[in-house]
């Protein structure tokens, strides 16, 4: 993981839930709920000039969904339309050349349709390309076995005052099924 992070020039990035610009000081108006890792290297640095625009994809889908599906699948497997930058290729070659590095980068292409859920395992770098207008909601999964650690992380990153937390958020052990109430209490504590 450290080798890949180093070659990809990754850095810590806070996930901002929302901002309220009317509340004065910007540092007081931002609610941060988690933090992850990001790299500015791009697998889609080059987009062929013949590759359809988001508007063209959207129009095609509206006119004929079967034609849209065929063309979308072709675009997803055609590596010539979307290409990584040279800097990204250099990083991938650097990873390949290290002890323990993969001989070839493992790329997986998937088409995510409305309602689909895509689960990306921990420490798997990924990038998306949305040819049509869409909204993405990302979330970290956790269950009762790691709930305390995740809650503490969210409270720490969001700089939430923990002195007056609801009793539920002070617990050290949770049961499966407590999740909805824990999330409700946690979000309520973050927006106070």
C-alpha positions as semicolon CSV with decimal commas, in nm:
position;residue;x (nm);y (nm);z (nm)
1;X;0,000;0,000;0,000
2;X;0,278;0,245;0,089
3;X;0,459;0,177;-0,241
4;X;0,145;0,241;-0,446
5;X;0,058;0,552;-0,244
6;X;0,409;0,689;-0,297
7;X;0,410;0,634;-0,674
8;X;0,058;0,775;-0,711
9;X;0,151;1,084;-0,501
10;X;-0,150;1,030;-0,281
11;X;-0,259;1,270;-0,009
12;X;-0,521;1,285;0,263
13;X;-0,852;1,437;0,152
14;X;-1,135;1,526;0,384
15;X;-1,490;1,442;0,277
16;X;-1,703;1,749;0,328
17;X;-2,068;1,673;0,395
18;X;-2,191;2,029;0,342
19;X;-2,093;2,390;0,368
20;X;-2,299;2,682;0,491
21;X;-2,147;2,998;0,351
22;X;-2,392;3,218;0,542
23;X;-2,255;3,117;0,883
24;X;-1,958;3,355;0,877
25;X;-1,613;3,203;0,925
26;X;-1,567;2,930;0,655
27;X;-1,388;2,703;0,903
28;X;-1,704;2,705;1,116
29;X;-1,938;2,640;0,825
30;X;-1,782;2,319;0,692
31;X;-1,884;1,978;0,822
32;X;-1,626;1,709;0,755
33;X;-1,750;1,354;0,806
34;X;-1,452;1,143;0,703
35;X;-1,117;1,151;0,530
36;X;-0,972;0,930;0,260
37;X;-0,684;0,927;0,014
38;X;-0,665;1,087;-0,326
39;X;-0,424;1,110;-0,616
40;X;-0,444;1,371;-0,889
41;X;-0,306;1,130;-1,149
42;X;-0,567;1,047;-1,408
43;X;-0,655;0,729;-1,591
44;X;-0,870;0,947;-1,817
45;X;-0,630;1,228;-1,893
46;X;-0,683;1,193;-2,266
47;X;-1,034;1,172;-2,409
48;X;-1,042;1,110;-2,784
49;X;-1,203;1,400;-2,971
50;X;-1,447;1,153;-3,129
51;X;-1,566;1,037;-2,786
52;X;-1,922;1,158;-2,731
53;X;-1,993;1,441;-2,491
54;X;-2,219;1,390;-2,190
55;X;-2,496;1,570;-2,375
56;X;-2,458;1,341;-2,679
57;X;-2,469;1,030;-2,458
58;X;-2,778;1,162;-2,280
59;X;-2,949;1,243;-2,611
60;X;-2,867;0,896;-2,749
61;X;-3,014;0,731;-2,439
62;X;-3,334;0,935;-2,474
63;X;-3,373;0,853;-2,846
64;X;-3,293;0,480;-2,842
65;X;-3,189;0,304;-2,522
66;X;-3,080;-0,014;-2,709
67;X;-2,837;0,181;-2,931
68;X;-2,719;0,366;-2,621
69;X;-2,645;0,038;-2,437
70;X;-2,449;-0,108;-2,730
71;X;-2,240;0,208;-2,772
72;X;-2,182;0,246;-2,398
73;X;-2,053;-0,112;-2,371
74;X;-1,822;-0,057;-2,672
75;X;-1,686;0,261;-2,516
76;X;-1,626;0,087;-2,183
77;X;-1,405;-0,183;-2,335
78;X;-1,233;0,033;-2,596
79;X;-0,911;0,151;-2,435
80;X;-0,829;0,389;-2,720
81;X;-1,085;0,657;-2,635
82;X;-0,987;0,716;-2,273
83;X;-0,616;0,703;-2,189
84;X;-0,402;0,773;-1,883
85;X;-0,151;1,055;-1,870
86;X;0,219;0,979;-1,919
87;X;0,272;1,065;-1,553
88;X;0,018;0,798;-1,458
89;X;0,181;0,542;-1,688
90;X;0,520;0,625;-1,534
91;X;0,375;0,572;-1,186
92;X;0,223;0,237;-1,288
93;X;0,556;0,130;-1,440
94;X;0,732;0,237;-1,119
95;X;0,494;0,025;-0,910
96;X;0,550;-0,268;-1,146
97;X;0,927;-0,237;-1,105
98;X;0,932;-0,257;-0,724
99;X;0,971;-0,570;-0,517
100;X;0,622;-0,703;-0,462
101;X;0,478;-0,483;-0,740
102;X;0,230;-0,637;-0,979
103;X;0,375;-0,742;-1,316
104;X;0,080;-0,576;-1,486
105;X;-0,166;-0,329;-1,338
106;X;-0,501;-0,490;-1,269
107;X;-0,765;-0,281;-1,447
108;X;-1,131;-0,363;-1,419
109;X;-1,392;-0,186;-1,627
110;X;-1,754;-0,182;-1,525
111;X;-2,064;-0,005;-1,644
112;X;-2,268;0,116;-1,353
113;X;-2,635;0,166;-1,432
114;X;-2,900;0,352;-1,231
115;X;-2,962;0,168;-0,906
116;X;-2,637;-0,033;-0,923
117;X;-2,414;-0,048;-0,620
118;X;-2,041;-0,076;-0,679
119;X;-1,830;-0,202;-0,389
120;X;-1,460;-0,121;-0,409
121;X;-1,241;-0,306;-0,158
122;X;-1,013;-0,116;0,078
123;X;-0,679;-0,002;-0,068
124;X;-0,802;-0,044;-0,427
125;X;-0,738;0,273;-0,622
126;X;-1,022;0,355;-0,856
127;X;-1,143;0,625;-1,090
128;X;-1,474;0,676;-1,259
129;X;-1,572;0,833;-1,585
130;X;-1,933;0,941;-1,616
131;X;-2,027;0,987;-1,981
132;X;-2,376;1,100;-1,881
133;X;-2,480;1,343;-1,607
134;X;-2,510;1,158;-1,277
135;X;-2,483;1,186;-0,901
136;X;-2,251;0,966;-0,695
137;X;-2,285;0,897;-0,326
138;X;-1,984;0,732;-0,165
139;X;-1,984;0,572;0,174
140;X;-1,754;0,370;0,392
141;X;-1,913;0,047;0,513
142;X;-1,885;-0,055;0,871
143;X;-2,059;-0,296;1,104
144;X;-2,088;-0,331;1,480
145;X;-1,737;-0,477;1,511
146;X;-1,566;-0,154;1,402
147;X;-1,838;0,100;1,479
148;X;-1,653;0,258;1,772
149;X;-1,343;0,321;1,559
150;X;-1,545;0,470;1,272
151;X;-1,751;0,692;1,503
152;X;-1,436;0,817;1,678
153;X;-1,274;0,886;1,341
154;X;-1,574;1,086;1,215
155;X;-1,596;1,283;1,540
156;X;-1,223;1,355;1,532
157;X;-1,206;1,462;1,167
158;X;-1,516;1,679;1,204
159;X;-1,373;1,835;1,523
160;X;-1,703;1,771;1,700
161;X;-1,721;1,858;2,071
162;X;-1,763;1,514;2,229
163;X;-1,851;1,631;2,581
164;X;-2,228;1,637;2,520
165;X;-2,272;1,340;2,289
166;X;-2,588;1,130;2,310
167;X;-2,539;0,822;2,527
168;X;-2,565;0,592;2,224
169;X;-2,253;0,748;2,070
170;X;-2,055;0,693;2,392
171;X;-2,110;0,317;2,391
172;X;-1,811;0,089;2,332
173;X;-2,006;-0,208;2,193
174;X;-2,287;-0,207;1,942
175;X;-2,526;-0,468;1,818
176;X;-2,600;-0,537;1,452
177;X;-2,920;-0,346;1,383
178;X;-2,815;-0,036;1,583
179;X;-2,680;0,127;1,267
180;X;-2,974;0,344;1,166
181;X;-3,008;0,497;1,512
182;X;-2,630;0,544;1,546
183;X;-2,614;0,722;1,206
184;X;-2,910;0,944;1,298
185;X;-2,750;1,041;1,631
186;X;-2,409;1,090;1,471
187;X;-2,541;1,317;1,195
188;X;-2,747;1,508;1,452
189;X;-2,430;1,567;1,656
190;X;-2,238;1,685;1,351
191;X;-2,489;1,951;1,247
192;X;-2,543;2,111;1,589
